[in-house]
Each structure stands twice: as structure tokens, then as C-alpha cells.
XYZ file of C-alpha atoms in Angstrom:
678
model
C -34.017 81.014 69.134
C -32.112 78.639 71.415
C -34.425 76.158 73.121
C -32.983 75.019 76.450
C -36.100 73.057 77.205
C -36.577 69.559 75.861
C -38.813 69.177 72.793
C -42.189 67.590 73.429
C -40.798 64.719 71.374
C -38.937 63.374 74.392
C -41.925 63.518 76.705
C -43.861 61.185 74.419
C -40.938 59.081 73.254
C -40.869 56.359 75.868
C -44.622 55.924 75.949
C -44.959 55.794 72.157
C -41.923 53.684 71.382
C -42.131 51.104 74.153
C -45.640 49.750 74.635
C -44.966 47.375 77.501
C -47.150 44.586 78.811
C -47.634 43.939 82.501
C -45.209 41.007 82.813
C -41.899 42.059 84.306
C -38.765 41.122 82.396
C -36.419 39.489 84.898
C -32.997 40.942 84.171
C -29.737 39.205 85.093
C -26.241 40.683 85.019
C -23.170 38.528 84.367
C -20.104 40.284 85.749
C -20.097 42.854 88.519
C -17.656 45.526 87.362
C -18.044 49.209 86.536
C -20.219 48.871 83.425
C -22.423 46.336 85.202
C -23.087 48.951 87.873
C -24.209 51.480 85.261
C -26.635 48.973 83.784
C -27.903 47.901 87.221
C -28.582 51.533 88.046
C -30.683 51.966 84.906
C -32.615 48.720 85.329
C -33.436 49.557 88.953
C -34.837 52.931 87.916
C -37.056 51.187 85.338
C -38.181 48.767 88.027
C -38.997 51.547 90.480
C -40.974 53.390 87.811
C -43.017 50.283 87.069
C -41.819 50.022 83.480
C -41.903 46.239 83.239
C -38.297 45.414 84.087
C -36.979 43.823 87.266
C -33.369 43.672 88.460
C -33.519 39.989 89.310
C -29.997 38.533 89.579
C -26.277 39.294 89.512
C -23.376 36.871 89.113
C -19.649 37.116 89.715
C -16.869 34.551 89.955
C -16.848 35.260 93.693
C -20.084 34.941 95.687
C -19.077 37.702 98.101
C -18.626 40.151 95.254
C -21.974 39.160 93.733
C -23.742 39.568 97.063
C -22.193 43.000 97.608
C -23.242 44.061 94.101
C -26.776 42.714 94.586
C -27.021 44.507 97.900
C -25.823 47.798 96.470
C -28.208 47.839 93.494
C -31.121 45.808 94.821
C -30.904 42.571 92.834
C -32.934 39.753 94.377
C -30.513 36.888 93.736
C -26.709 36.642 93.832
C -24.689 33.860 92.225
C -21.054 32.981 92.816
C -20.592 31.534 89.316
C -21.672 32.492 85.838
C -22.859 28.932 85.231
C -25.414 29.223 88.040
C -26.884 32.391 86.542
C -27.078 30.802 83.081
C -28.860 27.786 84.588
C -31.585 29.890 86.228
C -34.660 29.464 84.024
C -36.392 32.384 85.729
C -34.020 34.866 84.056
C -35.563 36.422 80.940
C -32.501 38.319 79.713
C -28.833 38.131 80.742
C -26.563 41.120 80.226
C -22.911 40.165 79.570
C -20.811 42.807 81.363
C -17.375 41.179 81.360
C -14.411 42.502 79.290
C -14.985 42.058 75.559
C -12.196 39.488 75.421
C -14.551 37.228 77.391
C -17.860 37.996 75.651
C -17.461 35.045 73.278
C -17.128 32.520 76.080
C -19.801 33.967 78.336
C -22.342 34.568 75.574
C -21.970 30.956 74.439
C -22.419 29.775 78.023
C -25.723 31.596 78.336
C -27.009 30.780 74.850
C -26.253 27.079 75.279
C -28.334 27.216 78.455
C -31.230 28.653 76.456
C -31.022 32.164 77.861
C -31.701 35.382 75.944
C -28.614 37.575 75.877
C -27.659 41.262 75.696
C -23.888 41.544 75.095
C -22.019 44.732 76.008
C -20.035 46.309 73.179
C -17.709 45.449 71.622
C -19.787 42.361 70.823
C -16.751 40.053 70.692
C -13.037 40.442 70.070
C -13.258 39.649 66.346
C -15.460 38.515 63.495
C -14.756 34.807 63.924
C -16.065 34.844 67.475
C -19.038 36.998 66.496
C -20.193 34.702 63.702
C -20.139 31.691 66.000
C -22.118 33.436 68.743
C -24.764 34.708 66.309
C -25.058 31.314 64.602
C -25.444 29.618 67.977
C -28.228 32.018 68.955
C -30.006 31.248 65.685
C -29.669 27.510 66.326
C -30.971 27.772 69.882
C -33.760 30.162 68.932
C -32.869 32.719 71.590
C -32.850 36.513 71.534
C -29.438 38.137 71.071
C -28.428 41.781 70.856
C -25.294 43.904 71.146
C -25.594 46.589 73.837
C -24.392 49.543 71.770
C -26.428 52.039 73.795
C -25.878 54.984 71.412
C -28.028 53.362 68.722
C -31.024 53.175 71.077
C -31.030 56.808 72.208
C -34.088 58.989 71.487
C -31.587 61.687 70.505
C -30.639 59.703 67.378
C -34.168 60.080 66.035
C -34.092 63.801 66.820
C -30.880 64.330 64.861
C -32.261 62.339 61.951
C -35.475 64.363 62.001
C -33.437 67.584 61.871
C -31.435 66.265 58.928
C -34.594 65.120 57.130
C -36.157 68.537 57.687
C -33.179 70.136 55.954
C -32.033 72.181 58.929
C -28.384 71.860 57.877
C -28.953 71.283 54.175
C -27.450 68.217 52.568
C -25.166 66.219 54.862
C -21.622 66.028 53.536
C -19.356 64.775 56.323
C -18.955 64.049 60.013
C -16.167 64.510 62.519
C -16.027 62.486 65.704
C -13.493 62.304 68.517
C -13.828 60.175 71.620
C -10.630 60.396 73.666
C -9.867 59.862 77.337
C -6.607 59.524 79.325
C -6.964 55.841 80.247
C -3.458 54.407 80.039
C -3.649 53.670 83.767
C -6.384 51.081 83.151
C -4.543 47.754 82.967
C -7.285 46.008 80.967
C -6.990 48.533 78.148
C -3.235 48.083 77.889
C -3.386 44.277 77.868
C -3.511 42.535 74.443
C -4.702 39.331 76.131
C -7.849 41.212 77.177
C -8.375 42.677 73.680
C -7.131 46.045 74.902
C -6.591 49.193 72.896
C -8.562 52.249 71.892
C -10.538 50.811 68.982
C -12.833 48.248 70.607
C -13.381 50.267 73.768
C -13.693 53.873 72.549
C -13.251 53.860 68.781
C -16.473 51.936 68.303
C -18.349 55.078 69.379
C -16.735 57.261 66.707
C -17.360 54.563 64.089
C -20.972 54.251 65.234
C -21.515 58.003 65.028
C -20.377 58.011 61.399
C -22.412 54.921 60.612
C -25.596 56.364 62.126
C -25.629 59.482 60.010
C -23.706 58.585 56.839
C -24.250 54.848 56.316
C -27.886 54.384 57.311
C -29.458 55.476 54.048
C -31.447 53.334 51.673
C -33.989 50.693 52.546
C -33.134 49.587 56.107
C -35.915 47.027 55.694
C -38.785 49.533 55.826
C -38.990 50.772 52.243
C -42.091 49.353 50.582
C -40.678 50.122 47.128
C -37.601 47.958 47.721
C -37.455 44.429 46.274
C -36.105 43.058 49.555
C -39.639 42.944 50.984
C -38.550 44.208 54.362
C -35.503 42.004 54.888
C -32.908 44.055 56.787
C -29.223 43.638 56.056
C -27.188 41.730 53.523
C -30.231 40.376 51.674
C -31.179 43.919 50.667
C -28.938 45.402 47.987
C -30.223 48.916 48.744
C -29.184 48.771 52.393
C -26.786 51.471 53.484
C -24.001 53.287 51.670
C -20.968 50.971 51.493
C -17.465 52.178 52.216
C -15.551 53.113 49.074
C -12.243 53.994 50.707
C -10.695 53.503 54.132
C -7.555 55.271 55.340
C -6.376 54.519 58.856
C -3.298 54.664 61.069
C -2.520 54.373 64.737
C 0.114 54.902 67.412
C 0.695 51.827 69.572
C 1.460 51.439 73.244
C 4.545 49.592 74.472
C 2.305 46.558 74.958
C 1.356 46.510 71.278
C -2.260 47.694 71.410
C -3.500 50.801 69.619
C -3.313 53.955 71.762
C -4.499 56.611 69.296
C -6.364 55.948 66.048
C -7.086 58.183 63.063
C -9.679 56.804 60.653
C -10.896 58.476 57.455
C -13.828 56.863 55.645
C -15.257 57.727 52.244
C -18.621 56.151 51.512
C -19.872 55.293 48.044
C -22.332 58.180 48.258
C -19.327 60.526 48.467
C -19.830 61.463 52.112
C -16.817 61.398 54.400
C -16.059 60.669 58.043
C -13.003 61.960 59.900
C -12.673 59.999 63.108
C -10.284 59.899 66.033
C -10.056 58.034 69.297
C -7.338 57.881 71.934
C -6.508 56.324 75.286
C -3.788 58.847 76.049
C -5.149 62.214 74.903
C -7.061 64.673 77.120
C -10.806 64.193 77.405
C -12.672 65.062 74.201
C -16.068 63.657 73.332
C -18.107 65.205 70.562
C -19.417 64.602 67.076
C -20.233 67.123 64.360
C -22.411 66.561 61.289
C -21.634 69.045 58.520
C -24.198 70.047 55.927
C -24.355 72.572 53.123
C -26.439 74.980 55.254
C -24.944 74.465 58.713
C -23.953 71.770 61.143
C -25.154 69.772 64.142
C -22.893 69.438 67.168
C -23.461 66.507 69.516
C -21.977 66.906 72.979
C -20.858 63.477 74.222
C -21.328 61.406 71.092
C -21.786 58.227 73.121
C -24.839 59.336 75.168
C -25.721 62.487 73.199
C -26.022 64.752 76.224
C -26.812 67.874 74.186
C -27.747 68.528 70.567
C -26.939 71.876 68.955
C -27.817 73.284 65.528
C -25.632 75.961 63.927
C -26.218 77.846 60.692
C -23.519 78.162 58.048
C -22.141 81.299 59.731
C -21.478 79.292 62.900
C -24.306 80.896 64.878
C -26.105 78.669 67.382
C -29.781 78.565 66.411
C -31.139 75.717 68.512
C -30.097 73.576 71.456
C -31.763 70.583 73.087
C -30.795 68.559 76.127
C -32.655 65.262 75.738
C -34.441 63.982 78.793
C -33.317 60.654 80.121
C -34.991 58.207 82.433
C -31.672 57.403 84.088
C -28.274 57.192 82.378
C -29.408 56.121 78.872
C -28.599 52.424 79.354
C -32.305 51.992 79.976
C -33.256 52.522 76.338
C -31.523 49.387 75.103
C -33.198 47.360 77.869
C -36.624 48.688 76.897
C -35.912 47.988 73.220
C -34.926 44.406 74.024
C -38.091 43.941 76.069
C -40.256 45.252 73.251
C -38.531 43.051 70.661
C -38.796 39.954 72.830
C -42.472 40.570 73.502
C -43.011 40.772 69.742
C -41.261 37.427 69.268
C -38.214 38.942 67.566
C -34.740 37.472 68.058
C -32.887 40.764 67.565
C -33.469 44.513 67.901
C -34.131 46.648 64.850
C -31.809 49.324 66.286
C -28.869 46.879 66.415
C -29.400 43.938 64.104
C -27.076 40.977 63.905
C -26.136 42.204 60.443
C -25.106 45.587 61.830
C -23.090 43.939 64.586
C -21.238 41.873 61.985
C -20.710 44.888 59.747
C -19.066 46.834 62.574
C -16.995 43.847 63.730
C -15.754 43.334 60.166
C -14.800 46.999 59.965
C -12.859 46.827 63.231
C -11.086 43.635 62.141
C -10.136 45.424 58.934
C -8.800 48.389 60.901
C -6.777 46.192 63.252
C -5.274 44.423 60.237
C -4.174 47.828 58.943
C -2.854 48.820 62.362
C -0.964 45.542 62.774
C -2.740 44.897 66.072
C -3.677 41.339 67.005
C -4.412 39.549 70.253
C -2.586 36.528 71.680
C -5.662 34.324 71.296
C -5.797 35.101 67.551
C -3.687 33.534 64.828
C -1.685 36.276 63.137
C -2.141 36.507 59.329
C 1.550 35.868 58.785
C 1.310 32.565 60.629
C -1.833 31.539 58.758
C -0.247 32.150 55.378
C 3.169 30.669 56.188
C 3.435 27.723 53.831
C 7.174 27.222 54.103
C 7.906 23.534 54.362
C 4.461 22.525 53.118
C 4.247 19.349 51.080
C 1.409 18.714 48.627
C -0.361 15.492 47.751
C -2.354 15.416 44.513
C -5.243 12.965 44.760
C -8.323 11.820 42.870
C -11.609 10.882 44.520
C -13.902 8.422 42.760
C -17.476 9.337 43.709
C -19.026 6.020 42.740
C -16.431 3.802 44.416
C -15.636 6.100 47.335
C -11.983 5.501 46.499
C -9.027 7.895 46.807
C -6.052 7.546 44.455
C -2.800 9.393 45.131
C -1.300 10.605 41.872
C 1.841 12.315 43.125
C 3.510 13.864 46.166
C 5.344 17.184 45.895
C 7.920 18.770 48.202
C 6.400 22.185 47.494
C 3.003 23.865 47.353
C 0.888 23.055 44.321
C -2.680 24.259 43.943
C -5.911 24.041 41.997
C -5.825 20.961 39.737
C -7.864 21.462 36.566
C -8.855 18.413 34.477
C -8.664 18.640 30.691
C -11.794 18.094 28.597
C -10.297 14.970 26.960
C -9.234 13.561 30.332
C -5.553 13.180 29.394
C -3.930 15.710 31.711
C -4.254 17.995 34.728
C -2.966 21.532 35.067
C -2.033 23.190 38.344
C -0.120 26.212 39.621
C 3.032 26.252 41.735
C 5.487 29.032 42.576
C 3.752 31.428 40.202
C 3.885 29.158 37.160
C 1.393 26.792 35.518
C 2.273 23.132 34.986
C 0.791 20.300 32.956
C 0.766 16.759 34.340
C 0.003 13.955 31.866
C -2.327 11.197 33.067
C -1.558 7.586 32.135
C -2.883 4.197 33.153
C -0.755 1.417 34.549
C -1.019 -2.283 33.703
C -4.029 -2.634 36.004
C -5.821 0.272 34.396
C -5.261 2.522 37.399
C -4.696 6.225 36.839
C -1.109 7.354 37.459
C 0.965 10.510 37.041
C 3.031 10.866 33.900
C 5.334 13.585 32.606
C 5.237 17.111 34.043
C 5.938 20.094 31.824
C 5.821 23.816 32.495
C 3.383 25.779 30.365
C 5.368 28.612 28.718
C 4.150 31.937 30.107
C 7.153 34.297 29.840
C 6.596 37.379 32.011
C 3.284 35.958 33.318
C 5.192 34.337 36.143
C 3.189 35.217 39.259
C 0.033 33.203 38.646
C -2.288 32.351 41.528
C -4.720 29.458 41.751
C -7.355 31.048 39.509
C -7.027 29.465 36.082
C -9.243 27.707 33.529
C -8.525 25.713 30.390
C -9.678 27.079 27.058
C -12.185 24.538 25.649
C -10.326 24.570 22.322
C -7.264 23.075 24.057
C -4.918 25.881 23.019
C -3.984 27.028 26.535
C -5.242 28.524 29.753
C -6.631 31.774 31.053
C -4.818 32.686 34.272
C -4.793 35.339 36.994
C -1.342 36.933 37.156
C -0.122 39.533 39.652
C 1.658 42.072 37.481
C 5.018 43.456 38.560
C 3.929 47.067 38.024
C 1.425 47.191 40.874
C 1.088 43.645 42.233
C -2.576 43.530 41.181
C -4.149 40.442 39.622
C -5.115 40.639 35.941
C -6.347 37.962 33.569
C -4.095 36.752 30.746
C -4.178 33.884 28.298
C -1.107 31.691 28.014
C -0.577 29.092 25.291
C 0.713 25.516 25.204
C 2.532 26.191 21.923
C 4.635 29.010 23.400
C 2.902 32.047 21.925
C 3.172 35.356 23.796
C 0.588 35.846 26.599
C -2.447 38.012 25.839
C -3.975 40.467 28.342
C -7.764 40.193 28.761
C -8.632 42.452 31.733
C -6.705 45.735 31.990
C -8.675 46.593 35.155
C -7.439 45.141 38.432
C -7.740 43.272 40.645
C -9.487 40.563 38.619
C -9.519 36.926 39.741
C -10.530 34.389 37.104
C -12.738 31.375 37.779
C -14.979 30.422 34.866
C -15.227 30.108 31.087
C -18.231 29.366 28.863
C -18.319 26.030 26.995
C -17.732 27.849 23.706
C -14.747 29.693 25.149
C -16.162 33.138 24.344
C -16.815 34.553 27.835
C -14.959 34.591 31.164
C -16.468 35.009 34.622
C -14.341 36.426 37.418
C -14.316 38.128 40.792
C -13.161 41.737 40.734
C -12.807 44.575 43.206
C -14.260 47.812 41.881
C -14.812 50.837 44.141
C -14.293 48.890 47.326
C -16.719 46.032 46.592
C -15.924 42.513 45.342
C -18.447 41.347 42.763
C -18.730 38.963 39.851
C -18.139 40.207 36.322
C -18.114 38.729 32.837
C -15.996 39.756 29.842
C -15.452 38.428 26.299
C -12.292 36.332 26.002
C -11.393 38.473 23.002
C -11.399 41.504 25.299
C -13.899 44.321 25.618
C -16.155 45.825 28.254
C -16.809 43.933 31.465
C -20.384 43.409 32.693
C -21.195 43.404 36.424
C -23.389 40.439 37.405
C -23.740 40.808 41.195
C -24.326 43.830 43.411
C -25.041 42.271 46.811
C -22.867 43.698 49.565
C -19.930 41.663 50.757
C -17.664 39.300 48.849
C -19.050 37.487 45.785
C -16.434 35.092 44.426
C -15.616 31.862 42.605
C -17.908 32.157 39.533
C -18.034 29.118 37.273
C -20.201 28.370 34.230
C -21.904 25.006 33.962
C -21.214 22.908 30.870
C -24.256 24.339 29.084
C -23.318 27.934 29.811
C -26.787 28.463 31.283
C -25.872 29.007 34.933
C -22.985 30.453 36.911
C -22.238 28.846 40.256
C -20.472 31.056 42.796
C -20.096 31.739 46.499
C -21.299 34.798 48.388
C -21.110 36.174 51.929
C -24.283 38.260 51.568
C -26.242 36.264 54.170
C -23.513 36.626 56.792
C -21.701 33.350 56.117
C -20.046 32.247 52.883
C -22.462 29.985 50.994
C -22.857 28.468 47.528
C -25.144 30.306 45.093
C -26.287 29.955 41.509
C -27.516 32.484 38.943
C -28.360 32.677 35.286
C -25.429 33.613 33.059
C -26.840 37.141 32.741
C -26.851 37.585 36.543
C -30.584 37.021 37.044
C -32.302 34.520 39.359
C -29.615 34.539 42.066
C -30.447 31.593 44.310
C -28.809 30.369 47.517
C -27.906 26.688 47.153
C -26.415 25.856 50.568
C -27.264 26.873 54.107
C -24.442 25.564 56.291
C -25.096 27.202 59.656
C -21.621 26.654 61.096
C -19.492 26.432 57.973
C -18.257 28.799 55.288
C -18.669 27.148 51.890
C -16.362 28.041 48.996
C -15.966 27.296 45.282
C -18.909 25.150 44.175
C -17.842 23.111 41.135
C -20.562 21.607 38.930
C -19.828 18.283 37.201
C -20.056 17.973 33.391
C -23.252 15.894 33.686
C -24.820 18.691 35.812
C -25.734 16.209 38.547
C -23.055 16.809 41.191
C -21.450 19.803 42.901
C -18.313 19.567 45.028
C -17.098 22.386 47.298
C -14.769 23.085 50.220
C -16.060 24.147 53.645
C -14.309 25.867 56.564
C -15.626 25.787 60.101
C -16.794 29.179 61.394
C -14.178 29.269 64.166
C -11.257 28.954 61.731
C -11.945 31.767 59.279
C -13.802 34.992 58.822
C -16.740 34.566 56.405
C -14.729 36.180 53.600
C -11.508 34.200 54.112
C -10.236 31.133 52.300
C -6.810 30.483 53.761
C -4.416 27.510 53.650
C -3.378 25.042 56.331
C -6.804 24.386 57.809
C -8.835 21.319 58.600
C -11.603 21.525 56.019
C -14.326 19.343 54.558
C -15.174 18.549 50.969
C -18.945 18.589 50.516
C -21.035 17.042 47.755
C -24.467 18.048 46.490
C -26.357 15.810 44.084
C -29.287 16.546 41.812
C -32.709 16.084 43.392
C -35.773 16.839 41.298
C -37.917 17.079 44.426
C -35.838 19.925 45.857
C -36.809 23.545 45.232
C -33.290 24.269 43.986
C -32.900 21.037 42.034
C -30.194 19.770 44.400
C -30.234 18.039 47.736
C -28.382 19.249 50.837
C -24.579 19.237 50.855
C -23.058 16.215 52.568
C -19.504 15.726 53.789
C -17.540 13.203 51.740
C -13.965 13.959 52.872
C -12.197 15.600 55.811
C -8.666 16.801 55.142
C -5.919 19.338 55.855
C -6.062 21.903 53.086
C -8.093 24.988 52.247
C -6.562 27.507 49.855
C -5.539 25.545 46.765
C -7.452 22.340 47.498
C -10.232 22.805 44.912
C -10.076 26.433 43.789
C -11.024 25.603 40.180
C -13.217 22.969 38.565
C -11.347 19.675 38.760
C -14.048 17.233 37.601
C -13.005 14.515 35.168
C -15.003 14.553 31.909
C -16.839 11.364 32.974
C -18.258 13.202 36.070
C -17.235 10.245 38.236
C -14.023 11.669 39.714
C -12.480 14.948 40.727
C -8.913 15.930 41.608
C -7.885 17.805 44.757
C -4.820 18.646 46.830
C -4.126 18.014 50.500
C -1.179 19.435 52.392
C 1.295 18.348 55.020
C 2.780 21.038 57.252
């Protein structure tokens, strides 16, 4: 029977879910546009109902506009600048209601002033901005949440309860379409304001799929999970990662995406078929298909009505969820509850989830070929034409830099031989050997350069290691057949190359001291993890399973540990694990830097690595032509990890290619690296 009356669930929902204390939360709104009005409306209703929230202040860039807004919605204070609102210590929570192209700037303004912040979706324009804002909030110890109102709706729990009860059988797929004719809105057509369909409307379709297909597993509340209640990247059972992503768009004349089609296949086999458009007629619904029926959600953004159909397409139940106002109120109440509990984020929209969705949208925009003027296009970042390379050696004990040779081309990844007599490096797809000699003063100088014969293995990248027996190198080569990286061995004596990893892509980084095993980063089923394989060939063994990129594996000189870098905590950091993949331990915690390629010295007492600032790269990027730092960790028996904190020893222009492979000299006193001139 169709139930047109709300379930009793909704009547008890607000009381049960939000146990509020008597202190009013003073709410401030930064920006006085359309969305700010919707939020002000909701907050005022909460205030009038005595639900512990007070519409305290509103700020605009023009005092007259702020005063008019405050007068219309009943805010007590009006400010003619955003700085004045951020400086008001009476404000408990500031809602950022400006266009998402400005969220980065305005969120930082408020966080630096010590204010708690609720940022309207999309959280920022891209991942780089998002990581900096979240890191800043962590540093300042303030509350921060993305205002994706759909995730806070009571209706979400109703749909999940229906699914759990088996009302539509086993969920198999979702369809979602959020389209509106909005080409007349100048902001949405303007790339400088991060316009386009994806960040404004597409986020709702992506969220709908994520809520009902990608929210399985632990989610931090599974007592049987080893994560002990840690939500997000630290829990390997969190969610159902994307296995395949197929997306395309139609662009406007201004270059932003007008209509997007996105098909997602998750690792659990479930699929999402999503659409969003700024130029199509109004359409706003989501459907969850199961083996025994389906659930239709009218207005997938605010879930105005929920309908259950059996497998014959007959409507068997219908619910119109009650709402206190316009549904913006639920995120405000959730923030209040979290803040009163001392939390710095909401469980409904964690910082991890914000980053996951921002990474997905960055990925989609890369596929669409849509970028904003304030972003550096990938083609510009990777343009190394005209680059010159300078091969140098840094003496740790003396603090001295020696320039070995300057090149009028790009060379990368110097690798020091075990006997200390030569370096190898890659350039233009080939591997070269540079002999090391000493001058009359005993100073190290560059000698003869020879190309290592590699025949058809002529598209090598900067992932290569020397075989300990001195016979040659293992290299990563992009094969002509499909352009994918595979691992080969090439020989100094001119023998034919030997294939080690038929599966691709595989990016080499480490070899055991006995030369019997290789460690490498490989993409399998949409995830980048660390694998090991015998150098003689055979079956590969997966060593990491944490979500996100795991890269740069390197054995220490005893073969006991593998050092690597991982993005699992939200920022790229150095890690270490046993050679069998056990005891994975985070070794660095650089709050504002992404740390790559930790290289352990032969004496096991020093680790050198390269670090990018958070504003230059996404957490999973290691690109060229950046101002980076070389960091050094030294052994410390009093530290829990056995090493002290990483300290900066050099600042240089480099990045990709600077220290991609282990370049320590056998005496552990020096390492080689490359800097670049653009």
C-alpha cells in the first residue's frame, strides 16, 4: 500500500539525532547571494524553533548589501567586509557562500582568524586548494566541513534502511540525472569562476552514486575491522573503490563543460550511470536498481519524495520526508552536534570524503579537457622543451655540492654503482653510463659517457635499478604496442633485453641485495599498489592494499625493509614495511608537503627524499619544473620509528627526475641528484 504520510521515523529523527545543549551556536554567513539566502532562511527557522542556532551575522563586500540581507533574514550584525566577519570572535561557525572559485581564499581567511567553517559545495575548485584548506584547519585546530546538504538528509538513512531490509533485493546500479537550463547564468559559463556543470550540478549525481554504491565496508563503525574506528584512507575496508571510469562532455563556447555523461564501475561490480547538464530541460531524479525492484528519488539533491517499486514496476510505497525548513538545516544541526562533541569534522561529510570527491572531479575534468585560468594546465606543467640539466653530488658530512656535468637536455634519476665507479641515468628514453674519476686534487669529476645497449627497449622512464651483480639494469620501458610501462632487464655487454613483467603498467623502483626480487608500483584494477616479483620472472605478489597511490618501493641493503611513499593519509608521505608487506609504518608527517621517493643509505642511517609544497601538486603528483626541497632523515634510537624528523637540506628547481631512484654512494656520505634550468 502506498503511504503518503511520513513514517514515524521522521518525527523522531531530529530529536534523536541532534541532542542539543542550551548554548546557541552563533552562525555567520560570508557572502549574501542566492545560496546564502537559502541557508539564512533555514538557520532563522531553527532559531525561531529554539533549536540552539542563532542567525548572528552576515557579511558582503558592500555594507549596504550586507545590511539589506541582514534586515531581510533577521541577522543581528552586518559587515561590509569579509575580514570583519572573520575577526568577530563571537561567531561560532561561518558559512562560506561565495562562488566555489573563491572558497579557497575565503575559507583560508576565516581559518587563519581561528573561526570554524562550513564551506558550500563544491568545497574548492580543485584538489590542490582543498588539501591546503584542510591542512590549515588541522593546524589551527578549527572545525571544518563541506556543506553537501544531501549527505545530511534524514531521507538518506531511510533509503539505506530500505536497502538493508531487502525491499529491492541486492542493489546493482544507480541512474542519476540533475539537469537545468542555466546557460543564462554568467557565473556558470565563466571559466575564471570555475564554471561548468560538474562542480555546480554534477556533484549531486556523483554524490547520489557514492551514497548508495560506494559507502559499503567499515566506514569507521565496524568493530571487527582492524582500523579501530578510523574513518577514511587509514581503513583498507572503507568503501568500494572505482574500478573503471568512462566520461565525456560537451563544452560551451567559453570552454566549460555544459553536459556531462559519467559511467562508473566500482570494484564490487556495481555501476552508476550519471548525467548532468546546464542546457537541458529540468530533470532531477535518482533511481537505485535492485534484483527485486527499484527506489526512485524525486529531486536527488533534497530527496523530496522516496518511492519503492517492485520488479514489475508497480509502486508499492511512497514517502515524502518531513523537513524543518528547506533541508539546509540538517547540515547546520550536524555541525553543531559535532562541534559540541569536540569533533573537527562531521561524520556525514568527512575531510576524507571531501578529498575523495574533489579527486574524482579533478580526474573527470582532466578527461574532459576542462581547466580554469587560475590552474596550470597539464601540458604546461610537463613541457620540458628547452630544459637544461645539472648533475650534482651532495656531501652530507661536509655540506658541499659538487657539479659533475651540465647537459643541454633532460636527464633524470642518477643511480650510483655499488663499487662507486659510475652513475647511470636516463635521457630521451635511453639509459646512459657516466664514469666517475678523480682529478689531481682528489675531487670527483665526470668521465666518459656511454649508452647502455637496449635495442628496442628505447622508451625508458626514470624507474631503473642496477643489478647487484653488475651485469646491467632493470628498467621500466613503455612498449610500442600499447604505450604501457613494463619491466625489462638490459645488459652492459649488449645481450638482448629480457622481459620480467608481462602485466602493465609496472613501474620499477627496488631490487633486493641478492638481486633475486624486484619491487615496483603497478596499476591493477584501477588501484596503484606495490608488488614484488622474482627477477627470473614468475607470479607477482601484492604488498599494499591501502586506497590511493602507493609508489616508489625500495629495499634497504639488508633486504629486510621496503621504503615507499603513500597517499593513504591524504598527503603523500614516506612509509616503511617489512619485505613481505607487513608492519606498514608511516615515517614522515609533513603537514604542508607531499613527500616522494625515500632512499635509504647503504649504512641504514640516512634517508633522503624530495618534497613538493601542497599548493604546487595534487597529493598523487610528482611533476617536473617545480621548486622542491630535498629532505634528510637520520637514525635516532630514541624515536618510535628509529628515525628522527625529516629536515630540509637543499632547496632547488626540480621534481620529476631529481631523485627518482636510490642515488647514494656506497660510502653513505654522498648522493647524486639533478636540478633543472627552464
